[in-house]
Tab-separated table of C-alpha atoms in Angstrom:
chain	number	residue	atom	x	y	z
E	265	MET	CA	-10.596	16.981	9.564
E	266	THR	CA	-13.215	14.383	9.680
E	267	LEU	CA	-13.830	12.279	6.910
E	268	VAL	CA	-17.333	11.680	5.290
E	269	SER	CA	-19.169	9.917	3.027
E	270	ARG	CA	-21.402	10.683	0.056
E	271	SER	CA	-24.201	8.519	-1.416
E	272	TYR	CA	-25.285	8.044	-5.213
E	273	ARG	CA	-28.058	6.915	-6.735
E	274	ASN	CA	-28.242	4.300	-10.170
E	275	VAL	CA	-24.391	4.674	-10.512
E	276	CYS	CA	-22.949	3.403	-13.470
E	277	LEU	CA	-19.307	1.545	-13.310
E	278	THR	CA	-16.954	0.033	-15.957
E	279	PRO	CA	-13.898	-2.017	-15.022
E	280	LEU	CA	-10.352	-0.035	-14.805
E	281	ARG	CA	-8.518	-0.174	-18.118
E	282	PRO	CA	-5.120	1.051	-19.320
E	283	ALA	CA	-5.934	4.767	-20.714
E	284	SER	CA	-5.497	5.693	-24.258
E	285	ASP	CA	-3.683	8.787	-23.444
E	286	PRO	CA	-0.554	8.287	-20.992
E	287	THR	CA	-1.133	11.495	-19.813
E	288	TRP	CA	-3.798	9.545	-17.482
E	289	LEU	CA	-3.136	6.981	-15.019
E	290	PHE	CA	-5.741	4.584	-16.150
E	291	ALA	CA	-9.449	4.677	-17.316
E	292	TYR	CA	-12.912	3.557	-16.279
E	293	GLY	CA	-16.461	5.033	-16.335
E	294	ALA	CA	-18.167	6.641	-13.266
E	295	HIS	CA	-21.476	8.093	-14.130
E	296	ASP	CA	-24.589	9.065	-11.988
E	297	GLU	CA	-28.295	8.546	-13.056
E	298	THR	CA	-28.033	11.822	-15.259
E	299	GLY	CA	-24.938	10.641	-16.963
E	300	ALA	CA	-22.721	13.149	-15.156
E	301	ALA	CA	-19.435	12.152	-13.993
E	302	ILE	CA	-18.898	11.447	-10.248
E	303	GLU	CA	-15.688	13.177	-9.075
E	304	ASP	CA	-15.762	11.469	-5.941
E	305	LEU	CA	-14.878	8.480	-7.764
E	306	ARG	CA	-11.850	9.710	-9.469
E	307	PHE	CA	-8.796	8.169	-8.612
E	308	ARG	CA	-5.985	10.778	-8.207
E	309	ARG	CA	-2.028	10.383	-7.559
E	310	GLY	CA	-0.453	13.655	-7.480
E	311	GLN	CA	-1.072	15.601	-10.790
E	312	ARG	CA	-2.383	12.624	-12.505
E	313	LEU	CA	-5.891	11.300	-12.516
E	314	SER	CA	-7.933	8.523	-13.844
E	315	GLN	CA	-9.478	9.019	-16.934
E	316	PHE	CA	-13.664	8.957	-17.207
E	317	VAL	CA	-14.380	7.078	-20.102
E	318	PRO	CA	-18.000	7.269	-21.554
E	319	VAL	CA	-20.597	4.457	-20.458
E	320	PRO	CA	-21.213	1.966	-23.176
E	321	SER	CA	-24.778	1.014	-24.343
E	322	GLU	CA	-24.712	-2.343	-23.476
E	323	GLU	CA	-27.307	-3.636	-20.716
E	324	PRO	CA	-25.598	-3.393	-17.360
E	325	ARG	CA	-25.056	-5.874	-14.577
E	326	ARG	CA	-27.498	-4.563	-11.561
E	327	LEU	CA	-26.479	-4.764	-8.203
E	328	ALA	CA	-29.605	-3.825	-5.940
E	329	GLY	CA	-29.193	-2.262	-2.502
E	330	ASP	CA	-26.694	-0.206	-0.715
E	331	HIS	CA	-22.808	-0.753	-1.551
E	332	LEU	CA	-19.950	0.537	-0.176
E	333	PHE	CA	-17.151	1.865	-2.634
E	334	ALA	CA	-13.744	0.690	-1.481
E	335	GLY	CA	-11.669	1.861	-4.325
E	336	ILE	CA	-8.900	0.051	-6.285
E	337	LEU	CA	-7.644	-3.395	-5.525
E	338	PHE	CA	-4.074	-2.923	-5.977
E	339	ASN	CA	-1.898	-5.858	-6.674
E	340	HIS	CA	1.299	-4.038	-5.649
E	341	TYR	CA	1.648	-4.228	-1.609
E	342	GLY	CA	2.610	-0.840	-0.943
E	343	HIS	CA	0.379	0.920	-3.287
E	344	PHE	CA	-2.429	-1.183	-1.777
E	345	LEU	CA	-1.801	-0.405	2.041
E	346	LEU	CA	-1.706	3.361	1.108
E	347	GLU	CA	-3.960	3.839	-1.945
E	348	GLY	CA	-6.280	0.932	-2.044
E	349	LEU	CA	-6.826	1.024	1.792
E	350	THR	CA	-7.347	4.827	1.548
E	351	ARG	CA	-11.177	3.997	2.551
E	352	LEU	CA	-10.329	1.552	5.310
E	353	TRP	CA	-11.671	3.886	7.678
E	354	ALA	CA	-15.177	3.500	6.580
E	355	LEU	CA	-14.797	-0.224	5.706
E	356	ARG	CA	-14.188	-0.794	9.469
E	357	ALA	CA	-16.962	1.337	10.494
E	358	ALA	CA	-19.673	-0.375	8.104
E	359	ALA	CA	-22.213	-2.769	9.061
E	360	PRO	CA	-20.770	-6.378	8.872
E	361	ASP	CA	-23.095	-7.611	6.247
E	362	GLN	CA	-22.848	-4.436	4.050
E	363	PRO	CA	-21.597	-5.427	0.491
E	364	ILE	CA	-18.471	-3.996	-0.426
E	365	LEU	CA	-17.523	-2.979	-4.158
E	366	TRP	CA	-14.107	-3.074	-5.759
E	367	LEU	CA	-12.399	-1.827	-9.096
E	368	ARG	CA	-9.707	-4.538	-9.805
E	369	HIS	CA	-6.414	-3.314	-10.949
E	370	TYR	CA	-6.495	-4.361	-14.739
E	371	ASP	CA	-8.526	-7.721	-13.724
E	372	ARG	CA	-5.842	-8.715	-11.394
E	373	PRO	CA	-7.213	-11.426	-8.993
E	374	MET	CA	-6.955	-10.988	-5.154
E	375	ARG	CA	-3.653	-12.195	-3.784
E	376	THR	CA	-3.194	-14.310	-0.674
E	377	TRP	CA	-1.732	-11.324	1.282
E	378	HIS	CA	-4.750	-9.179	0.530
E	379	GLY	CA	-7.041	-11.961	2.352
E	380	GLN	CA	-4.237	-11.982	5.430
E	381	ILE	CA	-4.899	-8.200	5.516
E	382	PHE	CA	-8.769	-8.501	5.179
E	383	ALA	CA	-8.825	-11.069	7.990
E	384	LEU	CA	-6.568	-8.800	10.117
E	385	PHE	CA	-9.352	-6.052	10.171
E	386	GLY	CA	-12.179	-8.539	10.432
E	387	ILE	CA	-13.180	-7.926	6.904
E	388	ASP	CA	-15.039	-10.802	5.356
E	389	PRO	CA	-14.113	-11.142	1.462
E	390	ALA	CA	-17.281	-12.864	0.782
E	391	ARG	CA	-18.960	-9.446	0.998
E	392	PHE	CA	-16.882	-8.166	-1.884
E	393	GLN	CA	-18.379	-7.471	-5.202
E	394	PHE	CA	-16.063	-6.803	-8.322
E	395	VAL	CA	-16.863	-4.409	-11.229
E	396	GLU	CA	-16.435	-7.006	-14.054
E	397	GLY	CA	-18.281	-5.295	-16.925
E	398	LEU	CA	-21.011	-2.378	-17.225
E	399	THR	CA	-22.301	-2.360	-13.658
E	400	ARG	CA	-25.169	-0.283	-12.322
E	401	ILE	CA	-25.710	0.156	-8.571
E	402	ASP	CA	-28.776	1.202	-6.837
E	403	SER	CA	-27.092	2.893	-4.050
E	404	LEU	CA	-23.431	3.553	-4.092
E	405	GLU	CA	-21.556	5.157	-0.561
E	406	VAL	CA	-18.615	6.936	-1.685
E	407	PRO	CA	-16.144	7.618	1.606
E	408	GLU	CA	-13.501	10.136	1.320
E	409	PRO	CA	-10.044	8.883	1.052
E	410	GLY	CA	-7.606	9.309	4.001
E	411	TRP	CA	-4.436	9.071	2.032
E	412	MET	CA	-4.248	10.779	-1.441
E	413	SER	CA	-0.708	11.334	-2.417
E	414	PRO	CA	1.073	13.712	-2.262
E	415	THR	CA	-1.452	16.120	-0.631
E	416	ARG	CA	-3.640	14.296	1.727
E	417	TYR	CA	-2.970	12.000	4.890
E	418	GLU	CA	-5.941	12.143	7.257
E	419	PRO	CA	-5.525	10.969	10.979
E	420	ASP	CA	-8.545	8.660	10.160
E	421	TYR	CA	-6.514	6.889	7.636
E	422	PHE	CA	-3.406	6.324	10.233
E	423	ASP	CA	-5.966	5.415	12.826
E	424	ALA	CA	-8.024	2.839	11.085
E	425	ILE	CA	-4.902	1.022	9.555
E	426	ARG	CA	-3.282	0.789	12.809
E	427	LEU	CA	-3.367	-2.731	14.302
E	428	ARG	CA	-0.911	-2.389	17.241
E	429	ARG	CA	-0.906	0.379	19.702
E	430	GLY	CA	1.592	1.091	22.469
E	431	THR	CA	3.796	-2.089	22.189
E	432	PRO	CA	7.174	-1.051	24.305
E	433	VAL	CA	10.437	-1.232	22.928
E	434	THR	CA	12.254	-4.387	23.319
E	435	ALA	CA	15.963	-3.348	24.008
E	436	GLY	CA	18.468	-5.161	21.637
E	437	ARG	CA	16.046	-6.169	19.499
E	438	LYS	CA	17.319	-5.174	15.704
E	439	VAL	CA	15.687	-6.229	12.346
E	440	TRP	CA	16.781	-5.976	9.082
E	441	LEU	CA	14.198	-6.047	6.100
E	442	SER	CA	15.778	-7.985	3.634
E	443	ARG	CA	15.519	-8.260	-0.145
E	444	SER	CA	18.139	-10.926	-0.998
E	445	ARG	CA	15.768	-14.057	-1.366
E	446	LEU	CA	13.580	-11.772	-4.022
E	447	ALA	CA	13.568	-13.026	-7.565
E	448	ALA	CA	16.120	-11.728	-9.738
E	449	ASN	CA	14.026	-9.065	-11.423
E	450	GLN	CA	12.666	-7.882	-8.311
E	451	GLY	CA	15.091	-5.152	-7.300
E	452	ARG	CA	17.550	-7.238	-5.690
E	453	ILE	CA	20.989	-5.579	-4.143
E	454	VAL	CA	23.787	-7.925	-5.130
E	455	GLY	CA	26.208	-8.285	-2.064
E	456	GLU	CA	23.182	-7.961	0.465
E	457	ALA	CA	23.508	-11.360	1.728
E	458	ASP	CA	27.187	-10.925	2.582
E	459	LEU	CA	26.253	-7.801	4.410
E	460	GLU	CA	23.543	-9.697	6.214
E	461	ALA	CA	25.877	-12.566	7.540
E	462	VAL	CA	27.835	-9.567	9.304
E	463	LEU	CA	24.813	-8.198	10.657
E	464	GLN	CA	23.430	-11.571	11.899
E	465	HIS	CA	26.739	-11.918	13.822
E	466	HIS	CA	25.994	-8.949	15.239
E	467	GLY	CA	22.709	-9.911	16.752
E	468	TRP	CA	20.512	-8.546	13.822
E	469	ASP	CA	17.243	-10.627	12.971
E	470	ILE	CA	17.262	-11.182	9.276
E	471	VAL	CA	13.606	-11.137	8.096
E	472	HIS	CA	12.533	-12.121	4.596
E	473	PRO	CA	9.106	-10.583	4.298
E	474	GLU	CA	7.997	-12.326	1.104
E	475	THR	CA	8.365	-15.672	3.240
E	476	LEU	CA	6.083	-14.565	6.187
E	477	SER	CA	2.375	-14.075	6.391
E	478	VAL	CA	1.544	-10.250	6.900
E	479	ALA	CA	0.649	-11.121	10.935
E	480	GLU	CA	3.895	-12.559	10.993
E	481	GLN	CA	5.626	-9.715	9.553
E	482	ILE	CA	4.023	-7.616	12.225
E	483	ASP	CA	5.097	-9.784	15.105
E	484	ARG	CA	8.685	-9.659	13.846
E	485	LEU	CA	8.645	-5.818	13.571
E	486	ASP	CA	6.502	-4.751	16.560
E	487	GLY	CA	8.504	-3.110	19.401
E	488	ALA	CA	11.794	-3.804	17.578
E	489	GLU	CA	14.606	-1.298	18.912
E	490	ARG	CA	15.923	-0.741	15.137
E	491	ILE	CA	14.506	-1.651	11.952
E	492	ALA	CA	16.761	-0.956	8.824
E	493	GLY	CA	17.119	-2.253	5.497
E	494	PHE	CA	17.159	-1.268	1.477
E	495	GLU	CA	14.128	0.869	0.460
E	496	GLY	CA	11.170	-1.615	-0.195
E	497	SER	CA	7.732	-2.117	0.123
E	498	ALA	CA	7.911	-4.003	3.321
E	499	PHE	CA	8.539	-0.799	5.301
E	500	HIS	CA	4.924	-0.023	4.634
E	501	THR	CA	4.054	-2.811	7.006
E	502	LEU	CA	4.810	-0.268	9.917
E	503	LEU	CA	1.537	1.631	9.025
E	504	PHE	CA	-0.194	-1.258	10.925
E	505	MET	CA	1.780	-0.497	14.220
E	506	ASP	CA	3.141	1.950	16.432
E	507	VAL	CA	6.911	2.293	16.095
E	508	PRO	CA	8.810	3.038	19.137
E	509	GLY	CA	12.206	2.197	17.866
E	510	ARG	CA	14.403	3.782	15.347
E	511	VAL	CA	14.288	2.878	11.427
E	512	GLU	CA	16.789	3.594	8.838
E	513	ILE	CA	16.116	3.006	5.005
E	514	PHE	CA	19.056	2.576	2.687
E	515	ALA	CA	17.496	4.232	-0.579
E	516	ARG	CA	17.686	2.188	-3.783
E	517	ARG	CA	16.921	5.474	-5.727
E	518	ARG	CA	17.454	9.044	-5.478
E	519	PRO	CA	15.474	10.541	-4.020
E	520	ALA	CA	13.940	7.678	-2.093
E	521	SER	CA	10.173	7.464	-2.243
E	522	ARG	CA	8.820	10.345	0.010
E	523	HIS	CA	5.781	8.155	1.069
E	524	PHE	CA	8.217	6.745	3.723
E	525	GLY	CA	9.033	10.349	5.181
E	526	ILE	CA	5.449	10.961	5.273
E	527	ILE	CA	4.596	7.794	7.225
E	528	ALA	CA	7.250	8.503	9.745
E	529	GLU	CA	6.489	12.261	10.254
E	530	ARG	CA	2.693	11.264	10.719
E	531	LYS	CA	3.156	8.373	12.754
E	532	GLY	CA	5.999	10.112	14.925
E	533	PHE	CA	8.605	7.890	14.870
E	534	THR	CA	12.489	8.526	14.290
E	535	GLN	CA	13.771	7.647	10.818
E	536	THR	CA	16.876	8.270	8.886
E	537	VAL	CA	17.244	7.713	4.976
E	538	HIS	CA	20.940	7.028	3.999
E	539	TYR	CA	22.168	6.800	0.300
E	540	PRO	CA	24.702	4.110	-0.131
E	541	THR	CA	26.634	3.906	-3.388
E	542	LEU	CA	25.047	1.556	-5.681
E	543	ASP	CA	26.053	0.506	-9.223
E	544	TYR	CA	23.456	-0.319	-11.972
E	545	VAL	CA	23.302	-3.988	-13.010
E	546	SER	CA	19.779	-4.345	-14.772
E	547	GLY	CA	16.102	-3.579	-14.783
E	548	ALA	CA	14.480	-0.150	-14.351
E	549	ALA	CA	12.518	1.956	-11.954
E	550	ALA	CA	11.278	-0.468	-8.938
E	551	ARG	CA	12.705	-3.555	-10.438
E	552	THR	CA	16.627	-2.226	-10.978
E	553	VAL	CA	19.176	-4.637	-9.584
E	554	SER	CA	21.980	-2.744	-8.183
E	555	ARG	CA	25.254	-3.608	-6.649
E	556	LEU	CA	26.358	-2.519	-3.276
E	557	VAL	CA	29.841	-0.990	-3.537
E	558	ASP	CA	30.861	-0.392	-0.193
E	559	PRO	CA	29.191	-2.720	2.311
E	560	ASP	CA	31.548	-0.990	5.258
E	561	SER	CA	29.279	2.039	4.736
E	562	VAL	CA	26.050	0.423	5.469
E	563	LEU	CA	27.756	-1.214	8.403
E	564	ALA	CA	29.141	1.744	10.070
E	565	CYS	CA	25.424	3.204	10.326
E	566	LEU	CA	24.253	-0.154	11.890
E	567	LEU	CA	26.906	-1.391	14.419
E	568	PRO	CA	28.506	0.276	17.426
């Protein structure tokens, strides 16, 4: 399908806040000039939704003119690429001087990599407005989302986020996306550094994404014959390019995030998910620190 936008007049928005009921993802107000909730502005993730809260009676900040609603400026890299850039197709098609409106994710500021990504798409953050308090917008264009987990993954989304097209595979280029230099509470794998030493000896390029700009990460991955690593947000960078090579993800949880499978299927590249034996060390969810029990089982998947 072709995504479309809808326009609303005199829209009232409030900042995103934690929901009082954990059934909801988070809470904010989004109402039209009649006081009715605007469902096009409700955030959805699976069966969970954002909660609409009543508009307070205080005097709103007024934004005159036409604005384009971008969505939520998530501060998690993977969530931002999937859910924060779900309306990128409309941002790229908009007039270069049209103001762009964001909801901050719990008042968190833009990070350096946000700016790097916007620069890659030629989007000037000077155009951005943020909902810092009760805000009334004269006219708000609300594009349909191109990615809405787990039910909607539109070609418009994948076309808009792709920056590199048709790069041929470079035979022998093998990239390992490393987690070994992450902070201790960021989901490290104990024993990964030893594994990387063996891979490097066999010609693998060990890439530490958090030490590189987004453009540098793309350069290191684009055209690689093989891309592998322990499951993590760095694999979302593949959204920016065609992937002519083969991808192998070593899961840190069971099951692995379904998003990586969806990305591979929709972009048409070959991907295998392996489940190595990991022992729990500390932490929870995505921040769980684990110990690799059998490095040879990983090497057997990667070395001739």
